[in-house]
Amino acid sequence: MHRLVPHATAEEFADVPRDFDGLMAWLRAHPEFEGVVWHHPDGRMAKLKHRDAVAST
């Protein structure tokens, strides 16, 4: 089931890898999440989606 979670209340994960292979493996192992969002101090955000990880295999 897909549900919308506002970024302000989303769970933070300290163990998400920051390297490409690690990120792809983590996203494939967690299909319950749409993706990972990074927040920059200046307000910019970047998102890597689960479907991007699946498409890269």
Short mmCIF file of C-alpha atoms in Angstrom, two decimals:
data_model
loop_
_atom_site.label_atom_id
_atom_site.label_comp_id
_atom_site.label_asym_id
_atom_site.label_seq_id
_atom_site.Cartn_x
_atom_site.Cartn_y
_atom_site.Cartn_z
CA MET A 1 0.00 0.00 0.00
CA HIS A 2 1.28 3.46 -0.88
CA ARG A 3 0.80 6.32 1.54
CA LEU A 4 1.90 9.94 1.48
CA VAL A 5 4.22 10.94 4.32
CA PRO A 6 5.04 14.64 4.71
CA HIS A 7 8.81 15.17 4.74
CA ALA A 8 8.59 16.98 8.08
CA THR A 9 7.20 13.85 9.77
CA ALA A 10 9.07 11.18 7.79
CA GLU A 11 11.26 8.70 9.57
CA GLU A 12 15.01 9.40 9.36
CA PHE A 13 17.38 6.54 8.61
CA ALA A 14 21.02 6.92 9.65
CA ASP A 15 21.98 3.56 8.14
CA VAL A 16 21.13 4.33 4.49
CA PRO A 17 24.32 3.93 2.43
CA ARG A 18 25.64 6.98 0.58
CA ASP A 19 27.48 5.13 -2.23
CA PHE A 20 25.72 4.17 -5.48
CA ASP A 21 25.85 0.38 -5.10
CA GLY A 22 24.84 0.58 -1.46
CA LEU A 23 21.91 2.89 -2.21
CA MET A 24 20.64 0.66 -5.01
CA ALA A 25 20.85 -2.43 -2.79
CA TRP A 26 19.13 -0.64 0.11
CA LEU A 27 16.27 0.60 -2.08
CA ARG A 28 15.75 -2.84 -3.64
CA ALA A 29 15.68 -4.36 -0.14
CA HIS A 30 13.03 -1.84 1.04
CA PRO A 31 10.23 -1.81 -1.56
CA GLU A 32 7.86 -0.45 1.09
CA PHE A 33 9.51 2.97 0.68
CA GLU A 34 9.00 5.10 -2.40
CA GLY A 35 12.54 6.38 -2.11
CA VAL A 36 15.05 8.44 -0.18
CA VAL A 37 14.99 12.24 0.07
CA TRP A 38 17.99 14.39 0.99
CA HIS A 39 17.45 17.89 2.36
CA HIS A 40 20.05 20.61 1.81
CA PRO A 41 20.30 23.45 4.37
CA ASP A 42 19.38 25.98 1.66
CA GLY A 43 16.03 24.24 1.07
CA ARG A 44 16.88 22.16 -2.00
CA MET A 45 15.85 18.51 -1.98
CA ALA A 46 16.88 15.50 -4.03
CA LYS A 47 15.03 12.20 -4.26
CA LEU A 48 16.09 8.78 -5.45
CA LYS A 49 13.10 6.54 -6.03
CA HIS A 50 12.75 2.80 -5.55
CA ARG A 51 11.69 2.43 -9.20
CA ASP A 52 15.01 4.02 -10.25
CA ALA A 53 16.89 1.33 -8.33
CA VAL A 54 14.82 -1.47 -9.83
CA ALA A 55 15.31 -0.05 -13.36
CA SER A 56 19.10 0.06 -12.90
CA THR A 57 19.38 -3.72 -12.44
#
